[in-house]
mmCIF file of C-alpha atoms in Angstrom:
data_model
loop_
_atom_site.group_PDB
_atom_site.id
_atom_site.type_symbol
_atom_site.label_atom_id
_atom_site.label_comp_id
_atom_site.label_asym_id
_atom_site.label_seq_id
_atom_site.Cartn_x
_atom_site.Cartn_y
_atom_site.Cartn_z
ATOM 1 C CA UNK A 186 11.169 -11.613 -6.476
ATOM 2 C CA UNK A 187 13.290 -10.605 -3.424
ATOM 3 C CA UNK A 188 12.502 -8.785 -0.324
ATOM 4 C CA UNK A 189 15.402 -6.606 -0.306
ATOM 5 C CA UNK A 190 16.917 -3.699 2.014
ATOM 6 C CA UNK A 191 14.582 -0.516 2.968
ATOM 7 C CA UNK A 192 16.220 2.800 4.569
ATOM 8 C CA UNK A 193 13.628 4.410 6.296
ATOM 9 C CA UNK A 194 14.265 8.411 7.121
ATOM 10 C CA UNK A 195 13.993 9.793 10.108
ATOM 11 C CA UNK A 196 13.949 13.687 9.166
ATOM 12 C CA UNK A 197 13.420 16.049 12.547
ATOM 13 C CA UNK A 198 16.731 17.359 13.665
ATOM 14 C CA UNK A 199 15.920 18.451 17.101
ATOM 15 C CA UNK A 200 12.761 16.341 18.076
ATOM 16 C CA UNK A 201 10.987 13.633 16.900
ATOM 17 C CA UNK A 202 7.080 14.899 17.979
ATOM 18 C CA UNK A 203 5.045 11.490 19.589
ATOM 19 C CA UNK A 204 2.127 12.308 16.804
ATOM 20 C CA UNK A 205 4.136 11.141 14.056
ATOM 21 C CA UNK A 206 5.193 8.135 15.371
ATOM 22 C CA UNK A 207 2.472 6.690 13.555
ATOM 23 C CA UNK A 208 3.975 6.808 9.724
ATOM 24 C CA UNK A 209 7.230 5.851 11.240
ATOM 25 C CA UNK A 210 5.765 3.067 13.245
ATOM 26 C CA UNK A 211 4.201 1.594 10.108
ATOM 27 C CA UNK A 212 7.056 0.437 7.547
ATOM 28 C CA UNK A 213 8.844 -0.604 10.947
ATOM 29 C CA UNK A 214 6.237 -3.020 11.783
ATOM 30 C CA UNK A 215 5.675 -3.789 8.091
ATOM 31 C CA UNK A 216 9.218 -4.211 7.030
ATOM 32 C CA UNK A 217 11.077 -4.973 10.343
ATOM 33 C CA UNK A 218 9.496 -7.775 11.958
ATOM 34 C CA UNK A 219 11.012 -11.189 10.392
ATOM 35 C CA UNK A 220 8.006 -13.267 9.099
ATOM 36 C CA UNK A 221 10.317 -16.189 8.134
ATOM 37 C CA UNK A 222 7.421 -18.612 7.669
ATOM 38 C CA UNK A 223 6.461 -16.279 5.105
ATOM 39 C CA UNK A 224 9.564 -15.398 3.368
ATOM 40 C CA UNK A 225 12.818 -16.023 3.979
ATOM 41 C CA UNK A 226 15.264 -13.430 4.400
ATOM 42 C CA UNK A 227 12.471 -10.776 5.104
ATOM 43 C CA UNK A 228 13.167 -7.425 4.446
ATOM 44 C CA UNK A 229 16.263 -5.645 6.144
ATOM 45 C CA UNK A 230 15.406 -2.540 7.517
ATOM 46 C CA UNK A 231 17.617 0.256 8.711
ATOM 47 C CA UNK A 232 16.605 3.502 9.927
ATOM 48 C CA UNK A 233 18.307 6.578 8.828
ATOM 49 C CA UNK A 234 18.598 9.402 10.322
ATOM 50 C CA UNK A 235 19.494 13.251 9.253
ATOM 51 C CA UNK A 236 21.414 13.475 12.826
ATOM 52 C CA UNK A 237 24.856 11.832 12.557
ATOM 53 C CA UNK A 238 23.933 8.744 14.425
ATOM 54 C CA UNK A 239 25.276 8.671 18.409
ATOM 55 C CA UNK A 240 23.996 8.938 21.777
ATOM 56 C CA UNK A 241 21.360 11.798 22.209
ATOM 57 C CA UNK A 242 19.968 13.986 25.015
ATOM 58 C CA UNK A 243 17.089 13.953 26.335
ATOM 59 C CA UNK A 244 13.892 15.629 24.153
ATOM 60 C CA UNK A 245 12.070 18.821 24.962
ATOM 61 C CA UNK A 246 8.850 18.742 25.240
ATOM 62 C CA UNK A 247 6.761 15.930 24.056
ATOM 63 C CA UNK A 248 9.300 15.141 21.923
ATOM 64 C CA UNK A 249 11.437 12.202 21.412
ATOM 65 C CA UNK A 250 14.808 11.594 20.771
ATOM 66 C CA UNK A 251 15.511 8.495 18.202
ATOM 67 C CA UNK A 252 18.903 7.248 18.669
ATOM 68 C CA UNK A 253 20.101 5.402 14.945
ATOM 69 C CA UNK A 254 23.305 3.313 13.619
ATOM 70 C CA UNK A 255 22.654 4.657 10.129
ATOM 71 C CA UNK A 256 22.896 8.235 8.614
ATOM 72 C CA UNK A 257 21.762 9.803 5.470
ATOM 73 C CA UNK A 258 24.516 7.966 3.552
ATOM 74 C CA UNK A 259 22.843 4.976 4.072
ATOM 75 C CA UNK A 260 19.974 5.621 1.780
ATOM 76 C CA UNK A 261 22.304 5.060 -1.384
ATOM 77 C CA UNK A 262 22.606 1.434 -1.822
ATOM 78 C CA UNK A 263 19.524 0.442 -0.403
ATOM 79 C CA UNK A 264 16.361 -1.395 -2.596
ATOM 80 C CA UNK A 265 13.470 0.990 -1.255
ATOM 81 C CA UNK A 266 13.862 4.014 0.511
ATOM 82 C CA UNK A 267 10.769 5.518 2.775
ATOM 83 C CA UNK A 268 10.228 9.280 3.933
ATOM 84 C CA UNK A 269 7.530 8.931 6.120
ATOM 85 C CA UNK A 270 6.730 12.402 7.217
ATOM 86 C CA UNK A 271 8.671 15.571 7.259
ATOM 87 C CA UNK A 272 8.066 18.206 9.964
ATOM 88 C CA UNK A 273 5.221 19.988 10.405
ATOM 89 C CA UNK A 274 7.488 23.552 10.271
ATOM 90 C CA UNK A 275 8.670 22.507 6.805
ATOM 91 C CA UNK A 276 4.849 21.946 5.531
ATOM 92 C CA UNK A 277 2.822 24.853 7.054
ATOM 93 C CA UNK A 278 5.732 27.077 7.646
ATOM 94 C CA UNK A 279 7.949 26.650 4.563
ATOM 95 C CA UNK A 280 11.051 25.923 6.642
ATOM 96 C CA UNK A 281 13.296 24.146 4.398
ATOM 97 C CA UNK A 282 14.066 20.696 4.600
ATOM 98 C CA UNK A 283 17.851 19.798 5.388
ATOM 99 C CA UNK A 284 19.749 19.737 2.244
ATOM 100 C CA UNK A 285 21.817 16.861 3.002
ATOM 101 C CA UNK A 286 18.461 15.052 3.000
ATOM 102 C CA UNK A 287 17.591 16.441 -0.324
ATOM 103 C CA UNK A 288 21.081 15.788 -1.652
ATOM 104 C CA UNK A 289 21.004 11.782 -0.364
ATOM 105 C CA UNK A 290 17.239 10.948 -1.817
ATOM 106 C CA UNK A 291 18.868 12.267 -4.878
ATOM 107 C CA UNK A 292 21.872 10.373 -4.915
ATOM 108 C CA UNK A 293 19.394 7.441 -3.599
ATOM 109 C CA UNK A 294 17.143 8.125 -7.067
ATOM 110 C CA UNK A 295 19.649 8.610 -9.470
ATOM 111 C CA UNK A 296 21.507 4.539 -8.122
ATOM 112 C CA UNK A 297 18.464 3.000 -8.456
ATOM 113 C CA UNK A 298 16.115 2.529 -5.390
ATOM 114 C CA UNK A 299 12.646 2.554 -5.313
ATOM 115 C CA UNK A 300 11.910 6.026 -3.918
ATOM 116 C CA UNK A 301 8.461 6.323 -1.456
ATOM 117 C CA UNK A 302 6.748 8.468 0.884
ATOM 118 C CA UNK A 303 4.064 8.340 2.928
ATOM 119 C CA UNK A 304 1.974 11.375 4.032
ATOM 120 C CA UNK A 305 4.057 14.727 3.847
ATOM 121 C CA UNK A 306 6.915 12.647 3.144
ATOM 122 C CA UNK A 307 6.043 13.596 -0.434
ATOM 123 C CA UNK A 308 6.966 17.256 0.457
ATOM 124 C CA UNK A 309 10.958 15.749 0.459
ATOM 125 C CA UNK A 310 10.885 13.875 -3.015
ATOM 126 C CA UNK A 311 9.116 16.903 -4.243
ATOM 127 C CA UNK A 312 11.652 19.115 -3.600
ATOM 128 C CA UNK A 313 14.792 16.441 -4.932
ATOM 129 C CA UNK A 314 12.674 16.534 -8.049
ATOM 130 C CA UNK A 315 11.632 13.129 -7.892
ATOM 131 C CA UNK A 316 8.136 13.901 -8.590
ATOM 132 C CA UNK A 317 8.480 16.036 -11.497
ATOM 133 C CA UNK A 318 5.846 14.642 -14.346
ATOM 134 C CA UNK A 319 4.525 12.194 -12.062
ATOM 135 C CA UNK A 320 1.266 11.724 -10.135
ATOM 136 C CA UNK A 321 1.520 11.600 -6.310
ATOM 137 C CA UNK A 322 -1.043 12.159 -3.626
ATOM 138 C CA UNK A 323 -0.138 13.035 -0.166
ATOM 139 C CA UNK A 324 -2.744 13.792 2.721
ATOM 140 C CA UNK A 325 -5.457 15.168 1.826
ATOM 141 C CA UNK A 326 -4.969 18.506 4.018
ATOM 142 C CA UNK A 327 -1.495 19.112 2.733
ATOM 143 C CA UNK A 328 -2.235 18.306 -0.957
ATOM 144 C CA UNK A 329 -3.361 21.782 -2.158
ATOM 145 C CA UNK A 330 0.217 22.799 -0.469
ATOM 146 C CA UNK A 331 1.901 20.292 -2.464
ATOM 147 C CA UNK A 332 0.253 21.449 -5.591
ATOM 148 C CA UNK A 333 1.082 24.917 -5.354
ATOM 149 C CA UNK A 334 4.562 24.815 -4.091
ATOM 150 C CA UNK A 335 6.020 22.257 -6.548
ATOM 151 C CA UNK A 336 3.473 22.294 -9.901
ATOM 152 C CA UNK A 337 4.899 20.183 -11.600
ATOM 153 C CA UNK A 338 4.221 17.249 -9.455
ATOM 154 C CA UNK A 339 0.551 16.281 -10.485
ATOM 155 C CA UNK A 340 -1.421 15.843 -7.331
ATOM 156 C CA UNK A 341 -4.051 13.664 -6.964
ATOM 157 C CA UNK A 342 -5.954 14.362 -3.771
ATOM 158 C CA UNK A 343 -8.588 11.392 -4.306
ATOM 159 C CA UNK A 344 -6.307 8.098 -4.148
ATOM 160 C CA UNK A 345 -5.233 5.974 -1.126
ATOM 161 C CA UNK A 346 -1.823 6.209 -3.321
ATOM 162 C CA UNK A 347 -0.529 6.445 -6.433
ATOM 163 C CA UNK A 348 2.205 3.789 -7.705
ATOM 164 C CA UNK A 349 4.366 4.813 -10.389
ATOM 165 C CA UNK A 350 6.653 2.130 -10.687
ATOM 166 C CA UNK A 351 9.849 2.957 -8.766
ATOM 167 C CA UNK A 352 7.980 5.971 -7.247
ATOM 168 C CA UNK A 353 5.240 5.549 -4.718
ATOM 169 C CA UNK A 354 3.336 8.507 -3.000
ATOM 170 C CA UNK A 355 0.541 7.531 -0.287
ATOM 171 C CA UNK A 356 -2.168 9.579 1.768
ATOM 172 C CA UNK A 357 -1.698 10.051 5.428
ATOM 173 C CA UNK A 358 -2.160 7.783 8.371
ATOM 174 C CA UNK A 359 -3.613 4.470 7.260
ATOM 175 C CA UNK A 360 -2.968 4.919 3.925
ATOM 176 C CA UNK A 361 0.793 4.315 4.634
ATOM 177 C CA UNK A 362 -0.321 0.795 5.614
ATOM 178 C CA UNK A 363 -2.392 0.033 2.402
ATOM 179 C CA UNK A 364 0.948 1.553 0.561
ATOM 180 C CA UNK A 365 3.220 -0.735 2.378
ATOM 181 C CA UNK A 366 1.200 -4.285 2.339
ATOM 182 C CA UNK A 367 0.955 -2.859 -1.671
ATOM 183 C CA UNK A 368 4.553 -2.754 -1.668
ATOM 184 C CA UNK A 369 4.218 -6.371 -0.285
ATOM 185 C CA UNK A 370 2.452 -7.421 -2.420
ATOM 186 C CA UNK A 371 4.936 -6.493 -5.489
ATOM 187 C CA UNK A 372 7.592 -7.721 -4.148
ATOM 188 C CA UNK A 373 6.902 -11.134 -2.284
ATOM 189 C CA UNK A 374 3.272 -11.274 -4.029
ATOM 190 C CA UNK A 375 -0.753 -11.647 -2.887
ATOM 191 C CA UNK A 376 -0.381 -14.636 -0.871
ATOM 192 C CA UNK A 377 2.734 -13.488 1.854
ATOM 193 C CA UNK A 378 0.444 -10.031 1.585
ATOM 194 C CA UNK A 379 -2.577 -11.218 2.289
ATOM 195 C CA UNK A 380 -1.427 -13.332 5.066
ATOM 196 C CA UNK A 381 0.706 -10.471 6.654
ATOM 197 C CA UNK A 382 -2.630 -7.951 6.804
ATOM 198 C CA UNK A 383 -3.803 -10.787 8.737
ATOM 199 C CA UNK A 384 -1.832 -10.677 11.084
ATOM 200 C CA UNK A 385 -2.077 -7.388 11.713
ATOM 201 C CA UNK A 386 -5.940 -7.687 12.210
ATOM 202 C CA UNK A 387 -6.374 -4.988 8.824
ATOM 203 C CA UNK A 388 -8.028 -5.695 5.677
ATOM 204 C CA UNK A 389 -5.365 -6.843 2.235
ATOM 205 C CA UNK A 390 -6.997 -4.196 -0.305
ATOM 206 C CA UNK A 391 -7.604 -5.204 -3.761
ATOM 207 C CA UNK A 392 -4.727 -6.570 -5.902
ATOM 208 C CA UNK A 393 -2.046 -3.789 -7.919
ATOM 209 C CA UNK A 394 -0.003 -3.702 -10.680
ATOM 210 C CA UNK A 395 2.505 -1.606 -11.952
ATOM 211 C CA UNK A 396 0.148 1.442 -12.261
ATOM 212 C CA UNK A 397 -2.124 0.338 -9.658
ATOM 213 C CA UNK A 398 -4.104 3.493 -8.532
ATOM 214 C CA UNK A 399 -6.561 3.348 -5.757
ATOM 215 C CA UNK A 400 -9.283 5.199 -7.184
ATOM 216 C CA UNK A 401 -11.654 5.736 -3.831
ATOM 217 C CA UNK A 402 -10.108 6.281 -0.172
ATOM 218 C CA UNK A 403 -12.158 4.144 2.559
ATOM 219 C CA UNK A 404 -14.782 5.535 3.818
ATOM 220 C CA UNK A 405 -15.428 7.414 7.758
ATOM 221 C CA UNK A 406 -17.306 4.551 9.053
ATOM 222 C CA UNK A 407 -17.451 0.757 8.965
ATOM 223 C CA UNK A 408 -20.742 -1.151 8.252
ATOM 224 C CA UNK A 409 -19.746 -3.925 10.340
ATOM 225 C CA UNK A 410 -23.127 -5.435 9.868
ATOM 226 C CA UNK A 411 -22.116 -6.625 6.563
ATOM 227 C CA UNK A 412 -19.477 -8.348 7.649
ATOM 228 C CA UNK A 413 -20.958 -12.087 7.833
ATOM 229 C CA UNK A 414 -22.623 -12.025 4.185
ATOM 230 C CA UNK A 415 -19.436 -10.622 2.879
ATOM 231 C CA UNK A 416 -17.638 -13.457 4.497
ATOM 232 C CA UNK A 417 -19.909 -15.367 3.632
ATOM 233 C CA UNK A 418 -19.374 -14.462 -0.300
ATOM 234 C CA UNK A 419 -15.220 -14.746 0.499
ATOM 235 C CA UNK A 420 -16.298 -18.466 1.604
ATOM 236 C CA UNK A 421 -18.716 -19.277 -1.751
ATOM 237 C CA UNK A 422 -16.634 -17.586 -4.692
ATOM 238 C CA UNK A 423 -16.407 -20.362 -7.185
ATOM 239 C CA UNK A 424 -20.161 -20.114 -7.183
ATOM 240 C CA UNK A 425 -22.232 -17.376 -9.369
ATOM 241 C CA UNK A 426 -23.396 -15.516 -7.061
ATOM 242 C CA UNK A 427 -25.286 -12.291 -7.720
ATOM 243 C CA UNK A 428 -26.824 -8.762 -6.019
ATOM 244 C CA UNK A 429 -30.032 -10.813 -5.544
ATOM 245 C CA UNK A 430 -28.130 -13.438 -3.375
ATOM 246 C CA UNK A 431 -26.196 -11.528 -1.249
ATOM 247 C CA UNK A 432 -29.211 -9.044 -0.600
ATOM 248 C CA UNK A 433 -31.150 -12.221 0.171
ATOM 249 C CA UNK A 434 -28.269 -13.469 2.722
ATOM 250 C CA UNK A 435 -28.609 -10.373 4.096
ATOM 251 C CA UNK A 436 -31.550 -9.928 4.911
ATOM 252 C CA UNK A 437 -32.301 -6.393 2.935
ATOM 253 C CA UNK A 438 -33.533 -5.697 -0.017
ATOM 254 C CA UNK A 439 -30.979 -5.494 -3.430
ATOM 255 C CA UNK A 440 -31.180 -1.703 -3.318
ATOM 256 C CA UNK A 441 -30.164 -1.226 0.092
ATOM 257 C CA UNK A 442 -27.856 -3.825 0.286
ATOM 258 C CA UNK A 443 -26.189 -1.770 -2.706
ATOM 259 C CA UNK A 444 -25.934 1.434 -0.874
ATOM 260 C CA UNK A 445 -24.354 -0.115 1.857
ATOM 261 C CA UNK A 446 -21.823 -2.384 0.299
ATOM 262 C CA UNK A 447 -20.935 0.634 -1.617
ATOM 263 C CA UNK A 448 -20.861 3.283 1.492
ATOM 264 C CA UNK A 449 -18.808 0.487 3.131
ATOM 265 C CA UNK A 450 -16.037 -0.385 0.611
ATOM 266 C CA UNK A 451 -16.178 2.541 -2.058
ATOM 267 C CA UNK A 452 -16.808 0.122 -4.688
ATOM 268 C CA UNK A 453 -20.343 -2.004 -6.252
ATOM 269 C CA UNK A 454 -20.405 -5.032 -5.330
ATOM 270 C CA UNK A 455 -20.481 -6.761 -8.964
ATOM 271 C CA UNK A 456 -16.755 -5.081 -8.253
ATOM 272 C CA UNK A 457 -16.091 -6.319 -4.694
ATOM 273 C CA UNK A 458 -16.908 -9.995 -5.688
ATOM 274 C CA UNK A 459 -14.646 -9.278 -8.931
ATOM 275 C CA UNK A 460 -11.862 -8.028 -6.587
ATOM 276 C CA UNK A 461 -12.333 -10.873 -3.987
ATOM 277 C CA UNK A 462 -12.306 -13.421 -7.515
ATOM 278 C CA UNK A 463 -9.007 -11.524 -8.681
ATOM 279 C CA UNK A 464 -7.617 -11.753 -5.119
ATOM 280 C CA UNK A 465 -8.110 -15.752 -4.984
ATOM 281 C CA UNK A 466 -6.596 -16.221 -8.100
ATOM 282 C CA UNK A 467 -3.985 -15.052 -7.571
ATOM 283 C CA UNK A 468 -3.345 -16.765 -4.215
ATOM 284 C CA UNK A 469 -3.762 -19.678 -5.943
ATOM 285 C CA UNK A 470 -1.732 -19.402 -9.263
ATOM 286 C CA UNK A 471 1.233 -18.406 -6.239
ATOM 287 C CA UNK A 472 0.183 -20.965 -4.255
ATOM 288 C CA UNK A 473 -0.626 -24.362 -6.093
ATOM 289 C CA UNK A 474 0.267 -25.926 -9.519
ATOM 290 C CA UNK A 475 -3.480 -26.343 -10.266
ATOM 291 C CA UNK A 476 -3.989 -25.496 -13.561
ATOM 292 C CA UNK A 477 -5.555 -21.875 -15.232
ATOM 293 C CA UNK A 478 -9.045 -23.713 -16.450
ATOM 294 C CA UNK A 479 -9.287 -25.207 -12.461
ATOM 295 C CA UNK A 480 -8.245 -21.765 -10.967
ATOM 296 C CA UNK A 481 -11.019 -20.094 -13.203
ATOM 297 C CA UNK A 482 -13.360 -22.538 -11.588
ATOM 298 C CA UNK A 483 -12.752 -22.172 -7.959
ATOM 299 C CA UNK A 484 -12.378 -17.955 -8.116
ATOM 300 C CA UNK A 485 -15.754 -18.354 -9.866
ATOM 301 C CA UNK A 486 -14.064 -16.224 -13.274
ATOM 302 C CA UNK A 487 -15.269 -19.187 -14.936
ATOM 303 C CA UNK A 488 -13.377 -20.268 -17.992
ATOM 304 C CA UNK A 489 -9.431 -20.011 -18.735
ATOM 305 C CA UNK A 490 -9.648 -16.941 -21.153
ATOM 306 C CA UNK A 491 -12.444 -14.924 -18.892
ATOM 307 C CA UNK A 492 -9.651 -15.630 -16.030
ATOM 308 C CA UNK A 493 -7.287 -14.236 -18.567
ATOM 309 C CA UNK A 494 -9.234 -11.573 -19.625
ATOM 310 C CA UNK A 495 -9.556 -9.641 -16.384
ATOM 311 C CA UNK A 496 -5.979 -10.502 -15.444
ATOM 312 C CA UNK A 497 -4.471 -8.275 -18.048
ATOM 313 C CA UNK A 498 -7.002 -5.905 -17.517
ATOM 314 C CA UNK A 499 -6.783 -5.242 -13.806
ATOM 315 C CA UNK A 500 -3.449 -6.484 -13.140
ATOM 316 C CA UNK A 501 -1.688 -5.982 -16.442
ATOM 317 C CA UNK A 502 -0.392 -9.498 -16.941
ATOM 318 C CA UNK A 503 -1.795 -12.700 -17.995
ATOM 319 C CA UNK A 504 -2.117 -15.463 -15.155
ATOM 320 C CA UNK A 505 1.015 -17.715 -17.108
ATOM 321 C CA UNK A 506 3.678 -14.457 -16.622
ATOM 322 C CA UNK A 507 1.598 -13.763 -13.226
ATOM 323 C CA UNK A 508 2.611 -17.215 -11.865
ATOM 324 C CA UNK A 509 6.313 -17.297 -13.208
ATOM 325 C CA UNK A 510 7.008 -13.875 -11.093
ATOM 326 C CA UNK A 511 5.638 -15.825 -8.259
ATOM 327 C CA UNK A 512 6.897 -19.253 -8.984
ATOM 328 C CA UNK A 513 6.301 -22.347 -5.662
ATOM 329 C CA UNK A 514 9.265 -22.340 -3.750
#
């Protein structure tokens, strides 16, 4: 697997408005920082504007002006492609989009690159027809918008995102981030993932597949006082450890320590400790020659087929084809 080229879209014509630097700031920092310790070439970014590129004036307002090489003909040819917002106007006001930018996603599609958007940036490939048939979320305040005004996209307004292959659709705001290290994680796999969220002080969520579908968005607040026993668990995973033990680390009772695991992270914690497992595994079948029986072992999946078994049915291949996607350099 290969890193690649990504065209990211700049879409305002006039103004680029300082709030939604955010989902543009994202696949910049993601995609356009070289981690060559990592992987080597990184990515190759190169932001597109729909403004023929060239000195600009200053911005009204609170806006800013973006000054780019690349234009909208740029998108064809490259590996990914990323619409990271559109303007507000063209979401709550139904001002249309720029057709050229409609006409180039297309042209983008139909020669092969991975199409993605995070936030309203799902309002573009709607309207190139991208989304037709598929599932795609968007944020959540702009979903029932989505729904109505293109229904034949199927929108999911529950997911972090939705991958679909050589589509990907994301929530807003920090959901672009979990989209991005996801898209990471395909490409350059768990490992160079899990080390780049690091880096960027966030959490690596749980592993994806093809279809991987993020089934419960993170929650409003952060139970940071279950950070050392979860830790803790990261730290003991080839042992069998159970609700019991972690309540007991914890000081709380099994019940409680339930509630708040699952208030916390959106997910039991039989299922946490089976994503953390999952997560190690693969880091090490990318990351050592050990063999499947030993990797079992330390993730604490116990034997070669139980490792197998919840391969193929959370990532959707066994750990052999797993490793040979992801093979030592």
């Amino acid at each position: 697997m290969s890193a690649g080229s990504v065209a990211l879209v700049v879409t305002d014509e006039i103004e680029f408005p300082s709030w939604e630097l955010y989902e543009l700031s994202i696949p910049c920092t993601v995609f356009g920082k070289p981690q060559p310790d990592l992987a080597d070439p990184w990515y190759d970014l190169r932001l597109c504007s729909t403004r023929e590129p060239g000195p600009d004036g200053p911005a009204p307002g609170i806006g800013l002006s973006l000054r780019t090489r690349h234009g909208l003909a740029d998108l064809v040819g490259a590996d990914t492609v990323i619409v990271p917002s559109v303007p507000d106007a063209c979401v709550d006001e139904g001002r249309p989009l720029p057709p050229e930018l409609i006409t180039a996603l297309r042209l983008a599609y139909d020669s092969g690159a991975r199409m993605v958007s995070l936030c309203t940036g799902a309002f573009a490939l709607a309207e190139a027809g991208i989304l037709d048939g598929r599932r795609a979320t968007a944020h959540w305040m702009h979903t029932a918008q989505l729904a109505e005004r293109y229904p034949k996209v199927e929108v999911d307004d529950s997911v972090l995102y939705v991958d679909d292959g050589d589509v990907l659709t994301s929530a807003g705001l920090t959901a672009g981030l979990d989209l991005c290290l996801h898209l990471v994680r395909r490409d350059l796999g768990a490992h160079v993932a899990n080390q780049l969220a690091r880096r960027m002080v966030v959490p690596a969520h749980r592993p994806g597949g093809q279809a991987q579908f993020i089934d419960q968005p993170m929650p409003a607040t952060d139970d940071r006082g279950l950070a050392p026993v979860l830790d803790w668990a990261r730290a003991h995973l080839d042992q069998p450890l159970t609700v019991e033990d972690l309540a007991h680390r914890a000081a709380m009772s099994p019940r409680t320590l339930y509630r708040r695991l699952q208030a916390a992270t959106g997910v039991t914690p039989l299922q946490w400790l089976l994503n953390q497992r999952l997560r190690l595994a693969q880091s090490l079948l990318e990351s050592t020659d050990l063999p499947v029986s030993r990797i079992g072992e330390l993730s604490g999946l116990g034997t070669a087929n139980n490792l197998r078994h919840h391969f193929l049915k959370q990532i959707g291949v066994s750990p052999r084809d797993y490793r040979r996607a992801f093979p030592l350099a």
